[in-house]
Coordinates of C-alpha atoms and ligand atoms in Angstrom, one line a residue:
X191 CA 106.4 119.3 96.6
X192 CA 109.4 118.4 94.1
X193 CA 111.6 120.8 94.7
X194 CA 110.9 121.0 98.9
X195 CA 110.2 123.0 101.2
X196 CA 112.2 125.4 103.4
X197 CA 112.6 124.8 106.9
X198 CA 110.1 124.6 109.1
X199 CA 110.4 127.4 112.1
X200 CA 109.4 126.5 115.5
X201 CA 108.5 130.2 116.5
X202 CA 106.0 130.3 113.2
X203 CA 103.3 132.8 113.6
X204 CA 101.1 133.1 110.7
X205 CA 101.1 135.4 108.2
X206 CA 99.5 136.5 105.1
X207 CA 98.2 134.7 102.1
X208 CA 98.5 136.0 98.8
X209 CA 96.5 135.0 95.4
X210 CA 97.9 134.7 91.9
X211 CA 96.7 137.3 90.5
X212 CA 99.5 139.9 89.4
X213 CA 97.4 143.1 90.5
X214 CA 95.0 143.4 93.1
X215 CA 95.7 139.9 95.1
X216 CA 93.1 139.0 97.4
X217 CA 95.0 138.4 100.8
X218 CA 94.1 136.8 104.0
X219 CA 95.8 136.9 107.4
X220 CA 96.4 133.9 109.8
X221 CA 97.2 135.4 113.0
X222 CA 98.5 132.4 114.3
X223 CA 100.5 128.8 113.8
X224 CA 99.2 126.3 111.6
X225 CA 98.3 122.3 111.7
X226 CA 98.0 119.5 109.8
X227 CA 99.7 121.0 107.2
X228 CA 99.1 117.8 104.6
X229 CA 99.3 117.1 101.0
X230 CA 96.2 116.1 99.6
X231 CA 95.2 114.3 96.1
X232 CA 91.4 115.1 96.2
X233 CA 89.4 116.4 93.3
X234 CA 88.4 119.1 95.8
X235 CA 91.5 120.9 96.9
X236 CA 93.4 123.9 94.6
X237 CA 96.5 122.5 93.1
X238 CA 99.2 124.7 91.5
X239 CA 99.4 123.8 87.5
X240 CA 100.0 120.6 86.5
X241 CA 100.2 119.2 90.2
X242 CA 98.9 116.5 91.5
X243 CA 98.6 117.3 95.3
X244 CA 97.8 120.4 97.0
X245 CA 99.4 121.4 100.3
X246 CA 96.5 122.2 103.1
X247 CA 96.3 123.2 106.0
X248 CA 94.3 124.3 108.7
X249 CA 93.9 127.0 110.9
X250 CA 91.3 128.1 113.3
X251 CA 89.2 130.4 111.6
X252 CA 88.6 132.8 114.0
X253 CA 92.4 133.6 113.5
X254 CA 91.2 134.2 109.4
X255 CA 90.6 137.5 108.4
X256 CA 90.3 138.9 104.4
X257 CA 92.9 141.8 104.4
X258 CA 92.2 143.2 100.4
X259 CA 90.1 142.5 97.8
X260 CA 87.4 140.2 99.7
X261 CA 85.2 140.9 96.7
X262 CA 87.2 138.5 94.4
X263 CA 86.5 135.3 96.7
X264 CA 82.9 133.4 95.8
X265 CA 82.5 129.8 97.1
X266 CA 84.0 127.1 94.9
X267 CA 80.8 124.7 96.7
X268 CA 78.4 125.7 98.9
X269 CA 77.2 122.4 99.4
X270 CA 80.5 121.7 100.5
X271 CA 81.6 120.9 104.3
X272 CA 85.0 122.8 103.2
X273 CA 83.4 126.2 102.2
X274 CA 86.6 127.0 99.7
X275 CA 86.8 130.5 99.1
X276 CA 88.5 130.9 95.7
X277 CA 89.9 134.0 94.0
X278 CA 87.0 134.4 90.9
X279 CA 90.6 135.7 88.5
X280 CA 93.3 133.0 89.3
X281 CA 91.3 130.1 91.0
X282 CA 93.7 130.2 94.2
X283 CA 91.5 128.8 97.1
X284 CA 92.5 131.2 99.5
X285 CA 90.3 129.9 102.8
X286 CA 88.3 127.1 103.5
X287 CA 86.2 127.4 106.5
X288 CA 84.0 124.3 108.1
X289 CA 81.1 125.5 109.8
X290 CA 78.4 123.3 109.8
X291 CA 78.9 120.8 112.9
X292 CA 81.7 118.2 112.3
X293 CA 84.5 117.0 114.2
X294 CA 86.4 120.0 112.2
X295 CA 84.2 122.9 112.7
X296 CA 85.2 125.9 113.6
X297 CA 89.1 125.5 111.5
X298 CA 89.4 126.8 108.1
X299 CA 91.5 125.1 105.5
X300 CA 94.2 126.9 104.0
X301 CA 97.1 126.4 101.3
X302 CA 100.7 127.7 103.2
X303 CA 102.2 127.7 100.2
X304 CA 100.4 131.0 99.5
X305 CA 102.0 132.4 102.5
X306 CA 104.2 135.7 101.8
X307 CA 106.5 134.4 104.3
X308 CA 108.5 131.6 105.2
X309 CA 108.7 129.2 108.1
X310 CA 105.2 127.7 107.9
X311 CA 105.2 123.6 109.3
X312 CA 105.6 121.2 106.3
X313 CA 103.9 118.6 105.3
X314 CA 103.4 115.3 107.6
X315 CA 101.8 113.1 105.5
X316 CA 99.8 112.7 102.1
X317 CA 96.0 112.4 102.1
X318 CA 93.3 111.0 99.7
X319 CA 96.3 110.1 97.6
X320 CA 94.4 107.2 95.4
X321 CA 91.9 110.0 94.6
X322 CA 94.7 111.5 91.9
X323 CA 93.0 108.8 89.7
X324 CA 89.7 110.7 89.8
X325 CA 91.5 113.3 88.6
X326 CA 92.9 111.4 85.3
X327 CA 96.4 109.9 86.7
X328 CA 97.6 107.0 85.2
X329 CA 96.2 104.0 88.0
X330 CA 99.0 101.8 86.8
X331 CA 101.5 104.3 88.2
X332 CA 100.0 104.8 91.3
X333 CA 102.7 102.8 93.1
X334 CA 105.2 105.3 91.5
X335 CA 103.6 107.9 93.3
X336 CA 103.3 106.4 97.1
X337 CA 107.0 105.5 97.2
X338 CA 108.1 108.7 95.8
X339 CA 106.0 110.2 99.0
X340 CA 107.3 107.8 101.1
X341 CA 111.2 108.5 100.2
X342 CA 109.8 112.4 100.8
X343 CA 108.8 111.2 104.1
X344 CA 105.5 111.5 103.8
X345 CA 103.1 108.5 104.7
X346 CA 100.6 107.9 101.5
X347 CA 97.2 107.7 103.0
X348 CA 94.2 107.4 101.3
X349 CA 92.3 109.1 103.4
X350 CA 93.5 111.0 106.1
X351 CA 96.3 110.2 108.8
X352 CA 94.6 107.4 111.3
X353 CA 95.6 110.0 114.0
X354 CA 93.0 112.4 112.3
X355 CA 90.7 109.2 111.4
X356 CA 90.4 108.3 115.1
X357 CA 90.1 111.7 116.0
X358 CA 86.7 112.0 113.5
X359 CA 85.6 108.8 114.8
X360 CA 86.1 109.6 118.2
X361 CA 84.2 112.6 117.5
X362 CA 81.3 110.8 116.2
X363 CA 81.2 108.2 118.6
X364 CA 80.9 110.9 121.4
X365 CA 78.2 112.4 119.4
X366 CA 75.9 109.1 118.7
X367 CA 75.8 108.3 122.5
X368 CA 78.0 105.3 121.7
X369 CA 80.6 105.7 124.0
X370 CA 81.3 105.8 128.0
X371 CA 82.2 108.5 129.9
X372 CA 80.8 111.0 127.0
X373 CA 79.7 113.8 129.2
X374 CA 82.0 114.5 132.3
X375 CA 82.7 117.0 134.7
X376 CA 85.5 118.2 132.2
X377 CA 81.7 119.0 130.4
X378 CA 79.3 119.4 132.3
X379 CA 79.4 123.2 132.3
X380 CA 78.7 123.3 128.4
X381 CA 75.8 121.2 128.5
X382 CA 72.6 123.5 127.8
X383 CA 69.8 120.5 127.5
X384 CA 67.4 120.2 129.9
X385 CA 66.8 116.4 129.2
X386 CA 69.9 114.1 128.4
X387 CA 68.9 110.6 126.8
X388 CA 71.8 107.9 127.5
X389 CA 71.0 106.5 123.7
X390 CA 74.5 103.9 124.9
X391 CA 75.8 102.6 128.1
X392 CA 77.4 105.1 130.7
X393 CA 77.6 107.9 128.3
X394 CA 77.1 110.2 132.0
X395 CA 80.0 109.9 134.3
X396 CA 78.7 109.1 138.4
X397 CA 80.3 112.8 139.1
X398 CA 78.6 114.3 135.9
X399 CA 75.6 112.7 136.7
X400 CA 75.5 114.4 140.3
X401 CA 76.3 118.0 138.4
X402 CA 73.6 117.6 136.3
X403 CA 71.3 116.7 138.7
X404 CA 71.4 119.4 140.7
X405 CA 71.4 121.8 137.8
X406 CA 67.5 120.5 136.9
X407 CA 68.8 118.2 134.1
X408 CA 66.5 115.0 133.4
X409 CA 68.6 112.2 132.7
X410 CA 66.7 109.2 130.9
X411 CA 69.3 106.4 132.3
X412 CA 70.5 103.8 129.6
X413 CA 68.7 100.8 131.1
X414 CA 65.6 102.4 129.8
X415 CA 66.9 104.2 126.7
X416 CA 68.2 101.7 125.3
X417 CA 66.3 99.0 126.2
X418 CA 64.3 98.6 122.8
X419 CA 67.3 96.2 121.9
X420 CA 67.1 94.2 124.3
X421 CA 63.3 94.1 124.3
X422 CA 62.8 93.5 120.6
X423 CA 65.2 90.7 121.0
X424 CA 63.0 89.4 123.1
X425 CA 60.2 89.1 120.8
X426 CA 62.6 87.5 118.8
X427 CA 63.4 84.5 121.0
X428 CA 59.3 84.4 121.4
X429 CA 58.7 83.8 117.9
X430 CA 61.4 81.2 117.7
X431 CA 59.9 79.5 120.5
X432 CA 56.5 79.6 118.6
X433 CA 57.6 78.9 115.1
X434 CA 55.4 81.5 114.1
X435 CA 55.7 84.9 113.1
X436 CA 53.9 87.4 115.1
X437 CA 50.1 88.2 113.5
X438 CA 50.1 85.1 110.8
X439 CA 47.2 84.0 112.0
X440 CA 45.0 87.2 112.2
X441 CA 46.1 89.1 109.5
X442 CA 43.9 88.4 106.5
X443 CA 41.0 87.9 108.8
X444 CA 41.7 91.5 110.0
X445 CA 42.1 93.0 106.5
X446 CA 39.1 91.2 105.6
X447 CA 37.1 93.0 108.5
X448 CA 38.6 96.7 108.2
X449 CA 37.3 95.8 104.5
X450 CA 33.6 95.2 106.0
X451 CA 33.8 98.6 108.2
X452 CA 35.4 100.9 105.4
X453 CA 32.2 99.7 102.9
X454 CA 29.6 99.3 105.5
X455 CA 30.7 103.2 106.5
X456 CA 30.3 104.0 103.2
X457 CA 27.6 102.7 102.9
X458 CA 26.5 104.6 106.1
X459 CA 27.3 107.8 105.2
X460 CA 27.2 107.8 101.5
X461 CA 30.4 109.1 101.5
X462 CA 33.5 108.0 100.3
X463 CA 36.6 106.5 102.7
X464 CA 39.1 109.0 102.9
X465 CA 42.0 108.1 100.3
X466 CA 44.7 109.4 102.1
X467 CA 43.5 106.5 105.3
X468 CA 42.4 103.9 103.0
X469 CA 45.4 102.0 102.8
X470 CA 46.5 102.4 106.2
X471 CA 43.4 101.2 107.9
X472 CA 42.7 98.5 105.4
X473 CA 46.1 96.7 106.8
X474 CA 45.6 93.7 108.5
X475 CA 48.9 94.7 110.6
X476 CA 52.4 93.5 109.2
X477 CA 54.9 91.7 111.3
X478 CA 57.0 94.7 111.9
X479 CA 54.3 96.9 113.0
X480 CA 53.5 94.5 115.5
X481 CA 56.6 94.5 116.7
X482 CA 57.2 98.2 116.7
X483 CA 53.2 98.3 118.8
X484 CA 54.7 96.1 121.8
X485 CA 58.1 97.5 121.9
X486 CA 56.2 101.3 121.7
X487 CA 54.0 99.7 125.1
X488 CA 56.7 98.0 126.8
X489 CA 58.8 101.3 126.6
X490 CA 55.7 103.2 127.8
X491 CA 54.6 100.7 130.9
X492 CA 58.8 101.2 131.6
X493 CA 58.5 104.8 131.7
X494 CA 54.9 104.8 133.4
X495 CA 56.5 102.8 136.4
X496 CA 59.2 105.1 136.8
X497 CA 57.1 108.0 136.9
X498 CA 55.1 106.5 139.5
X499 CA 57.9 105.2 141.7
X500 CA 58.8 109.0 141.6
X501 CA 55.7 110.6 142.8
X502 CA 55.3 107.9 145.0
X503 CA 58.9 108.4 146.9
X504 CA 59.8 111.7 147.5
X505 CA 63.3 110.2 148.9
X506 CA 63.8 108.5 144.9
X507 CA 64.5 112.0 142.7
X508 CA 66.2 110.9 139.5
X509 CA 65.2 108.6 136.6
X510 CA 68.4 106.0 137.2
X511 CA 67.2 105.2 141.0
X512 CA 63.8 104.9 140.1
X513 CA 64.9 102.6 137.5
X514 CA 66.3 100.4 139.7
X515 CA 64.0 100.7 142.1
X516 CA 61.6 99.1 139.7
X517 CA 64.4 96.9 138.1
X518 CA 65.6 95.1 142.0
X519 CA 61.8 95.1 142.9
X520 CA 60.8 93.0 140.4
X521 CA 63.4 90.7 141.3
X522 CA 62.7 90.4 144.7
X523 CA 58.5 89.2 143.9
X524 CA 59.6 87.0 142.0
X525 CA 61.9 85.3 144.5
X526 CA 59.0 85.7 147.3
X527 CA 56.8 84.3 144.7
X528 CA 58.7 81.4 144.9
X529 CA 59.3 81.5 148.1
X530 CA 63.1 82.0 148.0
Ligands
AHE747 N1 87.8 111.1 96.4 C1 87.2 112.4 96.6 C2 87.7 112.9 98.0 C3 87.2 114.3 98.4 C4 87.4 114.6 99.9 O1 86.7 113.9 100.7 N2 88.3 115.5 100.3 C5 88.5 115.6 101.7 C6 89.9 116.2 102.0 S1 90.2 117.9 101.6 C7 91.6 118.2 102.6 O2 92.3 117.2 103.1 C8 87.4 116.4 102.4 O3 87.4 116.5 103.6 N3 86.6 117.1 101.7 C9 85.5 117.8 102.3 C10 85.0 118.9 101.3 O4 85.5 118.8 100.1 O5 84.2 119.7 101.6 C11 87.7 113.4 95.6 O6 88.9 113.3 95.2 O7 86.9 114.3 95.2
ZN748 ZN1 91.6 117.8 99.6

């Protein structure tokens, strides 16, 4: 990283990668361009002697392929999400792919400084650059380090780029259910479950929804998914209202009478209770299993009165109608039953 890189050329192809080791080099071809071409400070990445970034990059690895001596690579970490294929003679990591399922599955990480040829993308920014400590530099010189990146142009990050942080958390917020508009027609097609759960609001586009439909898909709308929230909250505001929590008053009594049954059916049977139930059953019920019982039959009477809304109307053929069909019906006895 001193002494720069040469240019970058637009019409960069790949190439191969070449190891350290003076006879029988492990090499790897990228058939292809390269991204994110960073330098990194973690503990993790190869470095070159005495430096303290590495210069990764990463390529999709289905555009990887060992070219010679394959049999020198073992992985540096299997436990790893970067599975960093290292040359067992010089320690050059020569690929690193990610397959277990993360926002970067499916690209393999790789050091373009091994490259035989020229022309690869340089560096755009520096990554996990506080992490250098963990590696034994000097903390008190750590300033030192980020302006000298930043007068080389590259922005000191300890992390990675927030263009590649949103992207992760993007990623992850699709995943979780925790955003809008998750699954769209852009999607649709890629979508092999046969039940989707809206765990958020709107995760299902109105167009998506219609797709999905008519493909067989059951779709658990949000107003019921989600609903525990809201429902739980609810016993909440009960409790406050009460200025009691939920099963003071029958607890002890309770444990006290599972206590009578467990020795009277010893007693009974001459046998002993079963140890592995003993403590379960002799629970007078805590607060928060309480709370999970009701939310557990409020969900279930939900869910009941869908179903039955759906056998009961032909013409009402998806979980979010019936929903609503309960939902607005509700409403409206209430406002006859006050004769609004
Ligand atoms: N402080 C730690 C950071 C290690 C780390 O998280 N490294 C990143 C970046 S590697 C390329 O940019 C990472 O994604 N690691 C995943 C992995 O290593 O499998 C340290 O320095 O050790
Ligand atoms: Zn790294």
């Amino acid at each position: 990283m001193d002494s720069g890189y040469r240019a970058t050329d637009a019409s960069f192809s790949g190439g191969t990668l070449v190891c350290n080791c003076a006879s029988n080099p492990v090499k790897v071809k990228v058939s292809g361009d390269i991204a994110h071409n960073h330098a990194c400070g973690c503990t993790k990445c190869w470095k070159p002697a005495g430096a303290n970034f590495s210069v990764v990059a990463v390529a999709p690895t289905d555009k990887i392929e060992v070219l010679e001596n394959g049999n020198k690579l073992a992985v540096v970490d299997p436990a790893a999400l970067i599975q960093r294929h290292a040359c067992k003679e010089c320690g050059v990591h020569m690929h690193g792919p990610v397959e277990r399922e993360h926002p970067f599955q499916g690209l393999s990480f790789i050091h373009p400084e091994r490259f035989e040829g020229k022309g690869w993308a340089q560096p755009g920014f520096a990554a996990f650059v506080s992490s250098i400590i963990e590696s034994g530099f000097d903390p008190s010189k750590i300033d030192e380090v980020r302006s000298k990146l930043r007068s080389s142009e590259l922005e000191a990050y300890d992390c990675l780029s927030p263009g590649l942080m949103d992207y992760i958390a993007t990623w992850t917020a699709k995943k979780s259910g925790a955003m809008e508009n998750a699954i769209t027609i852009e999607n649709t097609g890629r979508i092999r479950a046969k039940l989707v759960a809206e765990a958020a609001n709107g995760p299902v586009s109105f167009q998506a929804e219609k797709e999905l439909l008519e493909k067989g898909v059951i779709i658990l709308p949000d107003l019921f998914v989600n609903a525990g929230g809201v429902i739980v909250s609810y016993f909440e505001w009960v409790k406050n209202l009460t200025h009691i929590p939920f099963g003071l008053m029958e607890r002890r009594r309770r444990e006290r009478r599972n206590a009578q049954i467990t020795s009277a059916m010893e007693s009974m049977t001459g046998k002993d209770f079963p140890e592995h139930m003993r403590d379960e059953f002799l629970e007078g019920g805590s607060e928060i299993d309480l709370v999970r019982s009701g939310l557990d039959d409020v969900m279930r009477g939900a869910y009941h009165r869908m179903a039955t809304v759906l056998s009961e109307h032909p013409e009402i053929r998806d979980f979010r109608t019936a929903a609503y069909y309960v939902a607005l019906k509700e409403i409206g006895d209430a406002y006859k039953a006050i004769g609004i």
